[in-house]
PDB file of N, CA and C in Angstrom:
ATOM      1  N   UNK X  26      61.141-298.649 -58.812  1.00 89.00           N
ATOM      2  CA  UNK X  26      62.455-299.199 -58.997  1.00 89.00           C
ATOM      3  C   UNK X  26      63.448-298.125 -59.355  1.00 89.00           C
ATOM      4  N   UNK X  27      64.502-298.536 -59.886  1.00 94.00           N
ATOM      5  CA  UNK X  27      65.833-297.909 -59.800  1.00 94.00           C
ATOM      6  C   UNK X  27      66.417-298.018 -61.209  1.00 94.00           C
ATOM      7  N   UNK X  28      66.843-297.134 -62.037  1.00 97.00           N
ATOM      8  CA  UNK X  28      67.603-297.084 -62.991  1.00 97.00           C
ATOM      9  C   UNK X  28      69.007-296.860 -63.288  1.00 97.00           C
ATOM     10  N   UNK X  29      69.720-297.209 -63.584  1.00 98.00           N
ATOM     11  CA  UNK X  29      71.219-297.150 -63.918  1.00 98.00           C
ATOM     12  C   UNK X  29      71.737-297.466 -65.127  1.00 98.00           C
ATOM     13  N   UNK X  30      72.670-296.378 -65.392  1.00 98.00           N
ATOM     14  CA  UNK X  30      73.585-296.337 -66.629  1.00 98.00           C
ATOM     15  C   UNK X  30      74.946-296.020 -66.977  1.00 98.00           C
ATOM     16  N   UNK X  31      75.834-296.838 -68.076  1.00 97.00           N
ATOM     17  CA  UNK X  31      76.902-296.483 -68.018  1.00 97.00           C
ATOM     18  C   UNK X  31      77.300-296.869 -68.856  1.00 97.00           C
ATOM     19  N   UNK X  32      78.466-296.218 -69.504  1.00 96.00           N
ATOM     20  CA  UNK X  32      79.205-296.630 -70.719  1.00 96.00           C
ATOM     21  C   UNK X  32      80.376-297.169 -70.718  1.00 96.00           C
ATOM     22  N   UNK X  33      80.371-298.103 -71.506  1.00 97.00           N
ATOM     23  CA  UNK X  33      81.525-299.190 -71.456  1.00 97.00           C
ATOM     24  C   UNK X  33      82.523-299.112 -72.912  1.00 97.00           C
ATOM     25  N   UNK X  34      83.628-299.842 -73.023  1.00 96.00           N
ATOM     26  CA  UNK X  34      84.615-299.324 -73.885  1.00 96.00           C
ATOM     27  C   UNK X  34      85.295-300.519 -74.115  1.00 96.00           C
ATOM     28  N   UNK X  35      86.378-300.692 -75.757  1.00 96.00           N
ATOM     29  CA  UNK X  35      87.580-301.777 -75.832  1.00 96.00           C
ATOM     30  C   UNK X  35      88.456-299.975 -76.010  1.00 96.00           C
ATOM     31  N   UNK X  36      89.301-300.169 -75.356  1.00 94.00           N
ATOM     32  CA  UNK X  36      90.730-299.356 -75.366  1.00 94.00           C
ATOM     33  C   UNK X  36      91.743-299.994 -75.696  1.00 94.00           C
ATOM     34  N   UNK X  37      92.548-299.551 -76.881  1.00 92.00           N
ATOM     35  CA  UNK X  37      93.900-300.604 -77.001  1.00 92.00           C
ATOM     36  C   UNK X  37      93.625-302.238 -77.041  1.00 92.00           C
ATOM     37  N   UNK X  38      92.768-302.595 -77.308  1.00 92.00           N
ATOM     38  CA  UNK X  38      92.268-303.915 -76.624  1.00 92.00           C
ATOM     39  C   UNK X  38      91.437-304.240 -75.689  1.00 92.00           C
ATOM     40  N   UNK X  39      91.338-303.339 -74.313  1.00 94.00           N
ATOM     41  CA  UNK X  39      91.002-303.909 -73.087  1.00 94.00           C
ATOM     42  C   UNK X  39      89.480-303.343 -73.040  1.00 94.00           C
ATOM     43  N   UNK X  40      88.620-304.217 -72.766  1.00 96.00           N
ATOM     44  CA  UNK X  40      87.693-303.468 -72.308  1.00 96.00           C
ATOM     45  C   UNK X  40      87.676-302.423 -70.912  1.00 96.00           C
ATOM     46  N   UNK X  41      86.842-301.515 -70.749  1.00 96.00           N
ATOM     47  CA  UNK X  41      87.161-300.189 -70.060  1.00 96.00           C
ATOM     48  C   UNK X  41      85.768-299.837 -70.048  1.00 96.00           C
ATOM     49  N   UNK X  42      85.413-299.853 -68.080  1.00 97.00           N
ATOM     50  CA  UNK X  42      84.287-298.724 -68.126  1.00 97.00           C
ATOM     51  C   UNK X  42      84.152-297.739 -67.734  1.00 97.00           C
ATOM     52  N   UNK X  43      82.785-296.606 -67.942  1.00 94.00           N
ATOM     53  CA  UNK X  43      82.452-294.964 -67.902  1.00 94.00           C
ATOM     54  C   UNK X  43      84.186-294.399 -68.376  1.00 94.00           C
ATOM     55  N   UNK X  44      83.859-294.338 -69.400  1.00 90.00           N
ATOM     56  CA  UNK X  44      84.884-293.566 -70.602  1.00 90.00           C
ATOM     57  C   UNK X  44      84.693-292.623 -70.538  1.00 90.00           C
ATOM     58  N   UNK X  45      85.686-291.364 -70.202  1.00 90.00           N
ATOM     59  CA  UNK X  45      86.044-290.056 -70.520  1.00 90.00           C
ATOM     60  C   UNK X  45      85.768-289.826 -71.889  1.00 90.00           C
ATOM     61  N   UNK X  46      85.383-288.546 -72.041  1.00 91.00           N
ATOM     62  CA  UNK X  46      85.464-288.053 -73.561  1.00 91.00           C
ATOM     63  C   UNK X  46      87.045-288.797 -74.408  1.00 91.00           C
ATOM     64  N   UNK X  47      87.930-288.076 -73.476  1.00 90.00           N
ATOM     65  CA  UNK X  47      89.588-288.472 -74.191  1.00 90.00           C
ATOM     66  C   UNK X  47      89.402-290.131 -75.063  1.00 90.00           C
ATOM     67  N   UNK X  48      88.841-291.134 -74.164  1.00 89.00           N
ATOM     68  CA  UNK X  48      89.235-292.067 -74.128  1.00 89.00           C
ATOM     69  C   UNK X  48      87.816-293.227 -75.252  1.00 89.00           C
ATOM     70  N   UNK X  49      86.882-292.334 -74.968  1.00 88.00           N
ATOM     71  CA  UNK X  49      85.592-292.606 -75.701  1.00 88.00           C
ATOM     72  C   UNK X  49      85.924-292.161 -77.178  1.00 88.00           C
ATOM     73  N   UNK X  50      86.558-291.178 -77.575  1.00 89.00           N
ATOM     74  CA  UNK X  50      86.705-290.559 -79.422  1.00 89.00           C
ATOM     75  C   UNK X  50      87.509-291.794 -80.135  1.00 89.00           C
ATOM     76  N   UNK X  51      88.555-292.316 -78.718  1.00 91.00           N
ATOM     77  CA  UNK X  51      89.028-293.230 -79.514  1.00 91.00           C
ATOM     78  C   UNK X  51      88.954-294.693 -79.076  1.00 91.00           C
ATOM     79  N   UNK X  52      87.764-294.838 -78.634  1.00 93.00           N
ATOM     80  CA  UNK X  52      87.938-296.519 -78.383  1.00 93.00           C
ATOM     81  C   UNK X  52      87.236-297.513 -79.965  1.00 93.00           C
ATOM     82  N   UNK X  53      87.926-298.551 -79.760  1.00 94.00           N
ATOM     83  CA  UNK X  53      88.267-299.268 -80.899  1.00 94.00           C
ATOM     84  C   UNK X  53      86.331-300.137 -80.921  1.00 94.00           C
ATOM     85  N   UNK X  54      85.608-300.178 -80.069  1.00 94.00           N
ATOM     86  CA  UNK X  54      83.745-300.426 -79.619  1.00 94.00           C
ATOM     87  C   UNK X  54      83.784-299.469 -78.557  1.00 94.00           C
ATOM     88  N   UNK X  55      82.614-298.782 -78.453  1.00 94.00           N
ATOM     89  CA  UNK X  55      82.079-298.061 -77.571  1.00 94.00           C
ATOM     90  C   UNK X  55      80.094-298.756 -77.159  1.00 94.00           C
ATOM     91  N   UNK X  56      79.610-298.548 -76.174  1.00 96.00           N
ATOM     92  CA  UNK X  56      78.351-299.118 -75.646  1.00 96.00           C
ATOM     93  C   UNK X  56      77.938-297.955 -74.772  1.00 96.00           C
ATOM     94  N   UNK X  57      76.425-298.087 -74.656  1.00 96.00           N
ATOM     95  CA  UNK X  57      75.865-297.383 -73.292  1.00 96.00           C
ATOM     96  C   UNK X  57      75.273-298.681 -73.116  1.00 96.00           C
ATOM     97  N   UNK X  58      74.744-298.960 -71.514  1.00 98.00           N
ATOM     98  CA  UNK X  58      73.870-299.453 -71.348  1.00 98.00           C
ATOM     99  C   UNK X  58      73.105-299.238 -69.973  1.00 98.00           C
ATOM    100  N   UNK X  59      72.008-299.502 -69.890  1.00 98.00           N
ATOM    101  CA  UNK X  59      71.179-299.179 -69.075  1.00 98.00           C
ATOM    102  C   UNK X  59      70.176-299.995 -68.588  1.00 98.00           C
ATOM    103  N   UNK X  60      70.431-300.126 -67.080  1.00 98.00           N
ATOM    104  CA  UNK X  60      70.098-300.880 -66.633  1.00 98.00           C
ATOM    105  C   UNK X  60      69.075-301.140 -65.835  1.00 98.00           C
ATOM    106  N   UNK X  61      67.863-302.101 -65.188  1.00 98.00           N
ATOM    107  CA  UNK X  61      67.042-301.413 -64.031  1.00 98.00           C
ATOM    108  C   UNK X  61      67.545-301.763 -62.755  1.00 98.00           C
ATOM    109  N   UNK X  62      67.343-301.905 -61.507  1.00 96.00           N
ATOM    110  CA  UNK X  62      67.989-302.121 -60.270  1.00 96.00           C
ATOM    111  C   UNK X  62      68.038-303.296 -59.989  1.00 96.00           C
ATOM    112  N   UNK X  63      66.773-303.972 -60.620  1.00 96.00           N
ATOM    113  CA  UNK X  63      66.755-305.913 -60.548  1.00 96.00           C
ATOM    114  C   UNK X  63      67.544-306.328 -61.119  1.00 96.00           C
ATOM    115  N   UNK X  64      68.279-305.448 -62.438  1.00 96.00           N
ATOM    116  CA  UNK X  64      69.043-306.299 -63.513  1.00 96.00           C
ATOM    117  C   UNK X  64      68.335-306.665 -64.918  1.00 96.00           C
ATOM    118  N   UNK X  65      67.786-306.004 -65.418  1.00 97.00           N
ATOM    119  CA  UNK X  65      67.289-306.292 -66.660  1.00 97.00           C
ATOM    120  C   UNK X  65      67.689-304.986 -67.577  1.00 97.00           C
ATOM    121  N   UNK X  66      67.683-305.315 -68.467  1.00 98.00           N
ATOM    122  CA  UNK X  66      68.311-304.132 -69.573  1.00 98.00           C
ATOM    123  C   UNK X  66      67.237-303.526 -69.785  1.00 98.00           C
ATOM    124  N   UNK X  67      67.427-302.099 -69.672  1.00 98.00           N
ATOM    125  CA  UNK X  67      66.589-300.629 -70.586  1.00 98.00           C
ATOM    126  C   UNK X  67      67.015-300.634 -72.270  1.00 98.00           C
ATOM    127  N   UNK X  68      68.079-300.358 -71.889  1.00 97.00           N
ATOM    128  CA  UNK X  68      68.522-300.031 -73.046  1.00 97.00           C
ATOM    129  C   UNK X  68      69.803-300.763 -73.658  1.00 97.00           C
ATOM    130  N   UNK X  69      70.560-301.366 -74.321  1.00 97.00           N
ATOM    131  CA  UNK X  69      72.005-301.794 -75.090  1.00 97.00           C
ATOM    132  C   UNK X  69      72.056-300.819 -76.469  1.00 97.00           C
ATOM    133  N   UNK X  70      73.321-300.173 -76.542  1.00 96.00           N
ATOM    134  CA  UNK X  70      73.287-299.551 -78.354  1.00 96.00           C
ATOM    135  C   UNK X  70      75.147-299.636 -77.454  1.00 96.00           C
ATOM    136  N   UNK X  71      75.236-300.068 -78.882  1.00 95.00           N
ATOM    137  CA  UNK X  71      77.180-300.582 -79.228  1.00 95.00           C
ATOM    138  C   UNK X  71      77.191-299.727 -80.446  1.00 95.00           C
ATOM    139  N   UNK X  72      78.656-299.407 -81.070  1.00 94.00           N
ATOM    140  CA  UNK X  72      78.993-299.549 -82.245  1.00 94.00           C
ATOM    141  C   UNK X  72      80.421-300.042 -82.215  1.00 94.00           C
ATOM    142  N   UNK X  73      80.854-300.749 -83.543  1.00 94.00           N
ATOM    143  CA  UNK X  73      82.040-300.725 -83.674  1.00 94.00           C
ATOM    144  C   UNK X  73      82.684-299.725 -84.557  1.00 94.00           C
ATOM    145  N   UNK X  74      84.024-299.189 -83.836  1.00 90.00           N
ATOM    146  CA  UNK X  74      84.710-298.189 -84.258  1.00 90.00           C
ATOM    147  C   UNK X  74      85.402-297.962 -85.236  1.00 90.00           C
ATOM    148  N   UNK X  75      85.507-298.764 -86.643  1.00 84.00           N
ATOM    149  CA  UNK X  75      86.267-299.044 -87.174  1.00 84.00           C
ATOM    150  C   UNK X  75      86.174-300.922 -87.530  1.00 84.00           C
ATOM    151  N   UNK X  76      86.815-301.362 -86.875  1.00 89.00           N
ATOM    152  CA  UNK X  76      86.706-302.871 -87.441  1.00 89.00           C
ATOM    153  C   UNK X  76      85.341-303.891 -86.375  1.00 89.00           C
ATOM    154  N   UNK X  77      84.723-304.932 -86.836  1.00 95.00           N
ATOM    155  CA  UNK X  77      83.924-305.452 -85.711  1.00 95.00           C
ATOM    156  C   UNK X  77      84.487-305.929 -84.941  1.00 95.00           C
ATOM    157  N   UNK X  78      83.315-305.911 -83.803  1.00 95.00           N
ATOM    158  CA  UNK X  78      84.176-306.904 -82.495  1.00 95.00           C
ATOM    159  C   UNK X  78      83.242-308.219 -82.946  1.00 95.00           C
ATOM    160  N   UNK X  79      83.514-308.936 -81.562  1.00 96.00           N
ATOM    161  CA  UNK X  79      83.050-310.592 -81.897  1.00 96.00           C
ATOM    162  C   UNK X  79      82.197-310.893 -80.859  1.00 96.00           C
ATOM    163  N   UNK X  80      81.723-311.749 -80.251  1.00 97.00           N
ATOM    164  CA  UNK X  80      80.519-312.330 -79.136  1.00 97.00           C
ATOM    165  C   UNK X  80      81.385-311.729 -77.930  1.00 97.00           C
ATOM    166  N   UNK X  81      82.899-312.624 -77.792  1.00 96.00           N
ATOM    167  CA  UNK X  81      83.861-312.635 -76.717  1.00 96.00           C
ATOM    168  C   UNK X  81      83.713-311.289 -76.361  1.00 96.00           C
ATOM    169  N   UNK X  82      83.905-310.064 -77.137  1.00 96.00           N
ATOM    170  CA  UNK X  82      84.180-308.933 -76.475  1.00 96.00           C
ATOM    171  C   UNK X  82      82.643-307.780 -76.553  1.00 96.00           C
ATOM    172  N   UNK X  83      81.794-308.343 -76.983  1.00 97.00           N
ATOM    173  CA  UNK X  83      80.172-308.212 -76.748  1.00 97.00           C
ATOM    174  C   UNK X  83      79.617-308.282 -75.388  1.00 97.00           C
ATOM    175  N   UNK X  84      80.328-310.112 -75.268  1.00 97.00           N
ATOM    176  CA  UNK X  84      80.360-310.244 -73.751  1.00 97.00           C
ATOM    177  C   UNK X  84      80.959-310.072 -72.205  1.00 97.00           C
ATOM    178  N   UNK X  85      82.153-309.390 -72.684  1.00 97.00           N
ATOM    179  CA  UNK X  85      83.129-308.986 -71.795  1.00 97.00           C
ATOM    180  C   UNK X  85      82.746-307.262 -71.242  1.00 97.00           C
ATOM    181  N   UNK X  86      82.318-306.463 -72.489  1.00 97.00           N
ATOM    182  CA  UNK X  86      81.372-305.622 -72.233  1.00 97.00           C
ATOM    183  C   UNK X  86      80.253-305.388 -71.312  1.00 97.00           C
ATOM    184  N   UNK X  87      79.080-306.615 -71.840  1.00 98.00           N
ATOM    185  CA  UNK X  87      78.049-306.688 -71.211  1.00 98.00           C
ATOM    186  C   UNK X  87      78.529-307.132 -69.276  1.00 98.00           C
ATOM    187  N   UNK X  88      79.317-307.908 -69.525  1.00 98.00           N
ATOM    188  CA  UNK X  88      79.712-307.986 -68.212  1.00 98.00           C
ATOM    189  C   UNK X  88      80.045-307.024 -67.254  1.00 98.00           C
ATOM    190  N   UNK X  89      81.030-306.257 -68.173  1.00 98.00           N
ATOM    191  CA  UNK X  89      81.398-305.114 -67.063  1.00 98.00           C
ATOM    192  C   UNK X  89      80.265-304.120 -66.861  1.00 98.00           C
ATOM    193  N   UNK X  90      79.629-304.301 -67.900  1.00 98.00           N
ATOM    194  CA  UNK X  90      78.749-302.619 -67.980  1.00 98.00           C
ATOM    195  C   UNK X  90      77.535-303.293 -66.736  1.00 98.00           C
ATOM    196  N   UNK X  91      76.749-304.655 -66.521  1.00 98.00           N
ATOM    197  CA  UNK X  91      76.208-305.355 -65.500  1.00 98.00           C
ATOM    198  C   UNK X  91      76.565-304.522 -64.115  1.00 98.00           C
ATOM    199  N   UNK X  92      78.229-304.895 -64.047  1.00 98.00           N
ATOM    200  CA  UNK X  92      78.735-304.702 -62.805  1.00 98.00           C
ATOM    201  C   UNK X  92      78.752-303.115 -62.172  1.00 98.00           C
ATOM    202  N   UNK X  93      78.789-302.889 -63.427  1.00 98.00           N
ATOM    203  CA  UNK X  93      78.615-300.723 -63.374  1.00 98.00           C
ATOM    204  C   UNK X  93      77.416-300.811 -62.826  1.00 98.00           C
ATOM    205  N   UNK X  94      76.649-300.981 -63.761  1.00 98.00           N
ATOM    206  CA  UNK X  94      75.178-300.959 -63.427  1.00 98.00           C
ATOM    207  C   UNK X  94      75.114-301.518 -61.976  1.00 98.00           C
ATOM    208  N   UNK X  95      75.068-302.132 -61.132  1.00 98.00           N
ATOM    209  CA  UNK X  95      75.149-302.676 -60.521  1.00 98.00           C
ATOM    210  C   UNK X  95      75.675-302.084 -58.915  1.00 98.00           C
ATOM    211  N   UNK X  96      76.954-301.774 -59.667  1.00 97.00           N
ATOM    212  CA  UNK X  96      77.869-300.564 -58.015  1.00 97.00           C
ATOM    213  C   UNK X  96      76.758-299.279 -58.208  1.00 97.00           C
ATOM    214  N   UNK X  97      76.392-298.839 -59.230  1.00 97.00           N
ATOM    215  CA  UNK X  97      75.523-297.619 -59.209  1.00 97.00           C
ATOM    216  C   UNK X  97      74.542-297.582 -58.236  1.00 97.00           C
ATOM    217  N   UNK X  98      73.573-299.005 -58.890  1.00 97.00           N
ATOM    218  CA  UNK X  98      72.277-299.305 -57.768  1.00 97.00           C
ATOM    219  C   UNK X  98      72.645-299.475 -56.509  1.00 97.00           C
ATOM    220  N   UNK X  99      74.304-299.665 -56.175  1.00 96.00           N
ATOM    221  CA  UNK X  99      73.835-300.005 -54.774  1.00 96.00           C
ATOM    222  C   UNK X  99      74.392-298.616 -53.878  1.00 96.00           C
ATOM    223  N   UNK X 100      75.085-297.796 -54.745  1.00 96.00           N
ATOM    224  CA  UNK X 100      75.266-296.550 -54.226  1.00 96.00           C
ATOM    225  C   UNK X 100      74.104-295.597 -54.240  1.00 96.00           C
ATOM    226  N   UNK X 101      73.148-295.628 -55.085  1.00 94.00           N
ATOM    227  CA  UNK X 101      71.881-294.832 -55.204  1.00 94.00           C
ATOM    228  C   UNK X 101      71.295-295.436 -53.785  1.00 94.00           C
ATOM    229  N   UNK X 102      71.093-296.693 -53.641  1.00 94.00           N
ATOM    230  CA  UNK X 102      70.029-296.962 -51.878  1.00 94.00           C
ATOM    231  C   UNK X 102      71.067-296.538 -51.188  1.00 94.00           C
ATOM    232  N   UNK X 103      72.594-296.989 -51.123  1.00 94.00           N
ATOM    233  CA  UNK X 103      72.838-296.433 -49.857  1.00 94.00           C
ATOM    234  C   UNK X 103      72.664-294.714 -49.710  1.00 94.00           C
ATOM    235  N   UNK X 104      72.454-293.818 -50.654  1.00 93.00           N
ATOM    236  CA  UNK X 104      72.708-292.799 -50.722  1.00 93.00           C
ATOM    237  C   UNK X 104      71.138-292.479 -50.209  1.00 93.00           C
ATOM    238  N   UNK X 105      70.364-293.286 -50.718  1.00 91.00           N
ATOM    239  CA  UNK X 105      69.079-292.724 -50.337  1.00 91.00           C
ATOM    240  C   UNK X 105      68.446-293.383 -48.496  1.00 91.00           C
ATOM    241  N   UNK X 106      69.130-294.262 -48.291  1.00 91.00           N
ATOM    242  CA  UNK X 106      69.224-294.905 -46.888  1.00 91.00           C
ATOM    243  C   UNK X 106      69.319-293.897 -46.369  1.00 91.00           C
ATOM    244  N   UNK X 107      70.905-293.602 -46.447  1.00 84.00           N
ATOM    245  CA  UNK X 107      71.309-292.319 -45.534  1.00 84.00           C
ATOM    246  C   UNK X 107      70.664-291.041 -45.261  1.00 84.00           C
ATOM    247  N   UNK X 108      70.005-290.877 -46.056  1.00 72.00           N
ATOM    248  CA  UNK X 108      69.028-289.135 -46.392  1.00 72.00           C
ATOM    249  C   UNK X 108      67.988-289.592 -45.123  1.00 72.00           C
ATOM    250  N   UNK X 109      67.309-290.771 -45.708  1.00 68.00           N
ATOM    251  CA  UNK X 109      66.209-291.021 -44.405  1.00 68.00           C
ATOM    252  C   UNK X 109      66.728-290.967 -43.175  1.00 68.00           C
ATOM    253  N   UNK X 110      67.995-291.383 -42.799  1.00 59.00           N
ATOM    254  CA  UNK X 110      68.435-291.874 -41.655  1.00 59.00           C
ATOM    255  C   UNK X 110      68.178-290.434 -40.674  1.00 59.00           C
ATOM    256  N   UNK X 111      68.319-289.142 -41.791  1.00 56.00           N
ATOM    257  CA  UNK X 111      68.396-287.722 -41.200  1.00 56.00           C
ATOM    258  C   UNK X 111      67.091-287.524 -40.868  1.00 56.00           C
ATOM    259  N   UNK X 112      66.244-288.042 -41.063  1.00 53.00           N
ATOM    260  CA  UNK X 112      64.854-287.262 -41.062  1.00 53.00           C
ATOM    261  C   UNK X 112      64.341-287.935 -39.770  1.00 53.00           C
TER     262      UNK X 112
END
């Protein structure tokens, strides 16, 4: 199988994913998460930055960081499709 990872963010409010350094020192929650290619979690680690967050933005997170996870896996097969296609 296939692994994927990426870090997710609240900025100003908004959640925000794969955070730049700039934008990661100061987000208000920061997350990695990691994913396998079926969709099951490796890994989740959050913190909050300062004040807690709540379920709502736990889950607004987990959502986006899914969807990361997600465009990754499907750029890793097509990327690895294509390699075969040469051989």
């Amino acid at each position: 199988g296939s692994v994927a990872a990426v870090s997710v963010g609240i900025i100003d409010g908004v959640p925000r994913l794969d955070l730049p350094y700039e934008e990661d020192v100061r987000a208000e929650t920061d997350m990695n998460v990691e994913m396998t290619g079926e969709g099951s979690f490796v890994e989740v680690q959050g913190t909050a930055e300062g004040q807690p967050f709540d379920r709502g933005e736990l889950d607004a997170l987990l959502t986006l960081a899914t969807k990361g996870c997600a465009d990754l896996t499907r750029l890793q097969r097509e990327a690895l499709a294509d390699g075969n296609a040469d051989r």
